[in-house]
Amino acid sequence: MLETNIYRGQKITLSPESPVVTLDYGTETGGFAHIDVDSLNGPTQIEFKFSEAFYGLNNPYSDGPWTFANGLSSTFSTETFNITKPGITTAYFIQGGFRWQTITLLPGSQSLTFRTVGVQSTVPKESPELLPAQFSASNELYGDIWKLGARCVQAACIPAYSAPSTWKVTSEGAYIVGQQPAVSSKSTDFNDLYELSFSTKIVRGGSGWSIGTTGSEFANGNYFVLTSDYPPSTFENTNRSLVPPNTLAFSYGWNLVNQTTLDTGPVIHRKISVDIHEGQWHRISTKMNNGSFSISIDGKEAATISLREYHQLYNPAPASVSGGPFGFGPFQDQIAYVKDVKVVASNGTTLYSNPMTSPDILFEYSVHELTDNVCLDGAKRDRLVWIGDFAHTARTLGTTTNRLYFIQGTVEFAFARQAPDGFVPISGAMGSRPAPGPVGGGAALTDYQIFFLNAAYAYYQYSGDLAWAKKYWPQMKRVVQGLYGFIDPSSGLMAGDGSYFIGPANGTAVTSLFTWSLHHMSEIATVLDDSAAASNFTAVADSLSKAVQSQLWSDSLGTFALALNNKTDFGVTGIALSILSGIANEAQAITSIQKALPKLYNKIGYNDQSNTDPSTHISPNTNGFLLEAIMLTASTYSHNDGILAAQLAEPAALLLDGMWRNMVVQDQYYSGATWEYMNANGTPGLDRYTSLSHPWGSAPSYVLPQYVLGLQATEPGWKKWTLRPFVWSFGLDWVKGKSETPYGSIVASWRVDGTRLEVIVSSPEETEGTIALPVSVSSYVLNGKSITATKTSVVNHNIFHIVSRMMYFEYVYRSRVRRKVKVR
């Protein structure tokens, strides 16, 4: 059992007898960790370790390392310090996201006493109760679920200039502290054999480089680490088995160690015959020889790595090499200078030469200081601007923090890097150069381009910023035109050579998604008086809709089939997006939810497809689209039939009370934010690698205010809005919330007591609102005045149209209508 002591303003001493203190920040945090040392008995080494979930602290690298990309943050969830005097010591790296931290006194160190410890946050962080937008309900769980998204987007959205470069440019070259190698964007077209040479001076531990990697953004490939002879000052926690002194270590993969889905092969070692002293310059050369690498140090052959032999040890590694990008990044806690980099092709042509002393290298290696307001896929990883993940994030921002500048900044970040084919980077690095030519873009995950358009639409919908829409309209149209090339001329469905994340080519999901997006783009085109684009987008959307209806609807399945090549299976995204796009008619939407959807249910949520292995993780991302589709169907097609509305909304209740409840109630995994993936038993789906602060799981934070409270904008910028209380399900007695508009706040609530419904709403004078009642009424109170409904009274139509300041309504149900309450 964990022994817990609460310290309030007291000094804490770490000693050999009591070397560890564990800190619980309560919810997700991130930034630069620091410690204020009061006293020490000589040079002392301490280790910081960070983790989102408590159990991650039990591992050598905690819940890291994060080797998918260099994200202007710590690759390793640990950082070691040599403390020589009292005062404040601050971590070199940002730790992107964590709840838990340990401070460990390393063996051989004397006692150390510190006054304070904490984190200098690099993101604006407010308690959810203080945010501009609000949501709460009589079931406290639903308010807690809304708060998950509110915290999540705060952790994942990074203000400009708050994430400094992880490299330092000096007159001696690039000063690089241990991190995932950053890859030169100028080497992406090195497709033939070459020799990489550079000078390095090890400051601490070793120097690292990658060669023949898989892309300009990812250092997945051949990774080398050259270690020093380890002087007495070497950190006590250095893994001398993994990286022995005076050794060349090699591995193929993402780094030297595995991390769940990022496989790395075995590490092999070559002892170096000369002493590698710290503080001395050495010239390193790595030559590609098709089936091997030859490494020389200071002009003398030091080691040979046979790729053919390594392939026998680790089959995913290729048996030969032919070109590929290169990059630099020492291993954990190591520091090295790198300068005078040169690449020479096998025919003697110089491909690259760089002294590494100019600030220009920061953009080249995508480690420049962040200069935009952007949202990342997750706080701790991958810390890339994934434009598909952003579809949920953009919606959640508008119903929680109202920091719309993050939607604007993320969209502009991508547009600044738009390629000639119209596509934008699907996973741009924060420190990359803002120039055409996407990093990780092109046809890969083509549906992310569609999600990106929906995010741009979300900014316009929340802000009403017509000038912005006009400025970026040509670029939005270029994305659409690029997507047109993926419409199969034979089937009329979305296909093409690119891969899709949410479903197969020639399938329901992707085609529905593009149809939905085209409707959004047509709205913007109409407002901008671009009638030609509006007509074209509408016509193409209609054509896509007809193609799905005519080829993929299945009476036997009770929903749309997965794809033309698989008409026996169906999926969550097909159901959700066919409804959200309007492709599914009323009968099809209801049948999909009542007949097909239950077959996908798996303990806490819905499997992605009917052929999914039950042990596969469940996605809050795809289930988020489903959540909105369920609520859209229940509120639109129930026609004030309370029983039908409750039946249609039942799967939404299962999701909230199952999947999202598990993110709230399990303290051992709790981060205060929404998760990336889950197992069917409610645990994190990718073990400790799981991002426990991932906004793509935050759909309830916009679905609850917009569909359960029922407050939605019906014109961009909330110029017009509607309040449609959903009283039929979830067992709620009251719901209240607040939405921010460019003109001020709209505050709304509803309460049910027996057969009495009370609705209160206040809004800015510049807006117009419509209250759509879920029932007919026989009498009501309007701003304190009792009124009896007549046959000609507007209340008999269940609709109130107001140019509003403050409105108060109290409704009495007609006796033939009853609200269905489920007790859970």
mmCIF file of C-alpha atoms in Angstrom, residues 641-766:
data_model
loop_
_atom_site.group_PDB
_atom_site.id
_atom_site.type_symbol
_atom_site.label_atom_id
_atom_site.label_comp_id
_atom_site.label_asym_id
_atom_site.label_seq_id
_atom_site.Cartn_x
_atom_site.Cartn_y
_atom_site.Cartn_z
ATOM 1 C CA ASP A 641 -42.474 11.051 -29.157
ATOM 2 C CA GLY A 642 -40.831 10.717 -25.757
ATOM 3 C CA ILE A 643 -40.675 6.933 -25.823
ATOM 4 C CA LEU A 644 -39.005 6.831 -29.251
ATOM 5 C CA ALA A 645 -36.618 9.630 -28.276
ATOM 6 C CA ALA A 646 -35.531 7.725 -25.179
ATOM 7 C CA GLN A 647 -35.073 4.526 -27.153
ATOM 8 C CA LEU A 648 -32.959 6.256 -29.796
ATOM 9 C CA ALA A 649 -30.826 8.007 -27.171
ATOM 10 C CA GLU A 650 -30.196 4.821 -25.174
ATOM 11 C CA PRO A 651 -26.879 4.042 -26.983
ATOM 12 C CA ALA A 652 -25.673 7.542 -26.117
ATOM 13 C CA ALA A 653 -26.394 6.831 -22.449
ATOM 14 C CA LEU A 654 -24.464 3.561 -22.735
ATOM 15 C CA LEU A 655 -21.457 5.461 -24.094
ATOM 16 C CA LEU A 656 -21.542 8.180 -21.451
ATOM 17 C CA ASP A 657 -22.171 5.763 -18.583
ATOM 18 C CA GLY A 658 -19.658 3.258 -19.960
ATOM 19 C CA MET A 659 -16.732 4.515 -21.989
ATOM 20 C CA TRP A 660 -16.509 8.087 -20.715
ATOM 21 C CA ARG A 661 -17.440 7.190 -17.148
ATOM 22 C CA ASN A 662 -14.355 4.994 -16.993
ATOM 23 C CA MET A 663 -12.187 8.019 -17.762
ATOM 24 C CA VAL A 664 -13.648 9.727 -14.677
ATOM 25 C CA VAL A 665 -13.818 7.085 -11.966
ATOM 26 C CA GLN A 666 -10.545 5.124 -12.238
ATOM 27 C CA ASP A 667 -8.046 7.057 -10.162
ATOM 28 C CA GLN A 668 -5.082 4.897 -11.170
ATOM 29 C CA TYR A 669 -5.511 6.089 -14.765
ATOM 30 C CA TYR A 670 -7.322 9.367 -14.190
ATOM 31 C CA SER A 671 -5.788 12.407 -15.875
ATOM 32 C CA GLY A 672 -8.805 14.716 -15.771
ATOM 33 C CA ALA A 673 -8.868 14.545 -19.587
ATOM 34 C CA THR A 674 -10.176 12.254 -22.344
ATOM 35 C CA TRP A 675 -8.207 9.250 -23.564
ATOM 36 C CA GLU A 676 -6.900 8.063 -26.904
ATOM 37 C CA TYR A 677 -7.905 4.379 -26.850
ATOM 38 C CA MET A 678 -9.553 2.006 -24.368
ATOM 39 C CA ASN A 679 -9.806 -1.699 -23.812
ATOM 40 C CA ALA A 680 -13.258 -3.195 -23.421
ATOM 41 C CA ASN A 681 -12.575 -3.573 -19.688
ATOM 42 C CA GLY A 682 -12.211 0.191 -19.379
ATOM 43 C CA THR A 683 -8.415 0.390 -19.098
ATOM 44 C CA PRO A 684 -6.094 2.392 -21.388
ATOM 45 C CA GLY A 685 -6.023 0.703 -24.770
ATOM 46 C CA LEU A 686 -2.320 1.012 -25.573
ATOM 47 C CA ASP A 687 -1.023 0.344 -22.070
ATOM 48 C CA ARG A 688 1.266 3.103 -20.773
ATOM 49 C CA TYR A 689 1.801 4.394 -24.329
ATOM 50 C CA THR A 690 -1.851 5.494 -24.385
ATOM 51 C CA SER A 691 -2.285 9.239 -24.485
ATOM 52 C CA LEU A 692 -4.490 9.943 -21.470
ATOM 53 C CA SER A 693 -5.035 13.516 -22.606
ATOM 54 C CA HIS A 694 -6.163 13.204 -26.208
ATOM 55 C CA PRO A 695 -8.807 15.632 -27.508
ATOM 56 C CA TRP A 696 -10.081 13.288 -30.204
ATOM 57 C CA GLY A 697 -11.926 11.602 -27.336
ATOM 58 C CA SER A 698 -13.634 14.840 -26.252
ATOM 59 C CA ALA A 699 -16.870 14.682 -28.273
ATOM 60 C CA PRO A 700 -19.147 14.716 -25.174
ATOM 61 C CA SER A 701 -17.832 18.184 -24.371
ATOM 62 C CA TYR A 702 -19.673 19.550 -27.396
ATOM 63 C CA VAL A 703 -22.446 16.960 -27.722
ATOM 64 C CA LEU A 704 -23.771 17.479 -24.183
ATOM 65 C CA PRO A 705 -24.198 21.278 -24.483
ATOM 66 C CA GLN A 706 -25.486 21.151 -28.044
ATOM 67 C CA TYR A 707 -27.874 18.201 -27.809
ATOM 68 C CA VAL A 708 -28.771 17.545 -24.162
ATOM 69 C CA LEU A 709 -28.927 21.146 -23.021
ATOM 70 C CA GLY A 710 -29.875 21.707 -26.639
ATOM 71 C CA LEU A 711 -28.123 25.025 -27.327
ATOM 72 C CA GLN A 712 -26.806 25.337 -30.878
ATOM 73 C CA ALA A 713 -25.806 28.119 -33.253
ATOM 74 C CA THR A 714 -27.929 28.143 -36.398
ATOM 75 C CA GLU A 715 -26.032 30.988 -38.067
ATOM 76 C CA PRO A 716 -22.275 31.562 -37.945
ATOM 77 C CA GLY A 717 -21.082 33.509 -34.936
ATOM 78 C CA TRP A 718 -24.266 32.714 -32.995
ATOM 79 C CA LYS A 719 -26.151 35.493 -34.778
ATOM 80 C CA LYS A 720 -29.053 33.081 -34.605
ATOM 81 C CA TRP A 721 -29.374 30.137 -32.272
ATOM 82 C CA THR A 722 -31.830 27.544 -31.063
ATOM 83 C CA LEU A 723 -32.505 25.945 -27.701
ATOM 84 C CA ARG A 724 -34.063 22.492 -28.010
ATOM 85 C CA PRO A 725 -34.078 20.820 -24.559
ATOM 86 C CA PHE A 726 -33.676 17.047 -24.715
ATOM 87 C CA VAL A 727 -35.660 15.889 -21.699
ATOM 88 C CA TRP A 728 -36.495 12.361 -22.759
ATOM 89 C CA SER A 729 -33.558 10.300 -21.563
ATOM 90 C CA PHE A 730 -30.513 10.134 -19.257
ATOM 91 C CA GLY A 731 -32.675 10.478 -16.114
ATOM 92 C CA LEU A 732 -31.825 14.155 -15.727
ATOM 93 C CA ASP A 733 -33.852 16.559 -13.593
ATOM 94 C CA TRP A 734 -31.992 19.647 -14.734
ATOM 95 C CA VAL A 735 -29.304 20.808 -17.139
ATOM 96 C CA LYS A 736 -27.647 24.187 -17.429
ATOM 97 C CA GLY A 737 -24.884 25.703 -19.468
ATOM 98 C CA LYS A 738 -23.337 28.700 -21.111
ATOM 99 C CA SER A 739 -21.986 29.365 -24.590
ATOM 100 C CA GLU A 740 -19.774 32.257 -25.589
ATOM 101 C CA THR A 741 -20.554 34.281 -28.699
ATOM 102 C CA PRO A 742 -18.836 37.265 -30.330
ATOM 103 C CA TYR A 743 -21.542 39.383 -28.650
ATOM 104 C CA GLY A 744 -21.428 37.917 -25.145
ATOM 105 C CA SER A 745 -22.762 34.886 -23.304
ATOM 106 C CA ILE A 746 -25.892 32.843 -23.879
ATOM 107 C CA VAL A 747 -26.907 31.270 -20.583
ATOM 108 C CA ALA A 748 -29.575 28.572 -20.633
ATOM 109 C CA SER A 749 -31.073 25.950 -18.370
ATOM 110 C CA TRP A 750 -33.973 23.577 -18.180
ATOM 111 C CA ARG A 751 -35.513 21.741 -15.246
ATOM 112 C CA VAL A 752 -38.203 19.086 -15.024
ATOM 113 C CA ASP A 753 -40.317 18.619 -11.902
ATOM 114 C CA GLY A 754 -43.124 16.124 -12.322
ATOM 115 C CA THR A 755 -45.092 17.382 -15.312
ATOM 116 C CA ARG A 756 -43.623 20.869 -15.136
ATOM 117 C CA LEU A 757 -40.780 22.050 -17.409
ATOM 118 C CA GLU A 758 -38.930 25.262 -16.634
ATOM 119 C CA VAL A 759 -36.663 26.886 -19.187
ATOM 120 C CA ILE A 760 -34.547 29.972 -18.531
ATOM 121 C CA VAL A 761 -32.395 31.629 -21.171
ATOM 122 C CA SER A 762 -30.593 34.933 -21.472
ATOM 123 C CA SER A 763 -28.637 36.126 -24.485
ATOM 124 C CA PRO A 764 -27.114 39.255 -26.049
ATOM 125 C CA GLU A 765 -29.426 41.718 -27.771
ATOM 126 C CA GLU A 766 -27.528 41.266 -31.035
#
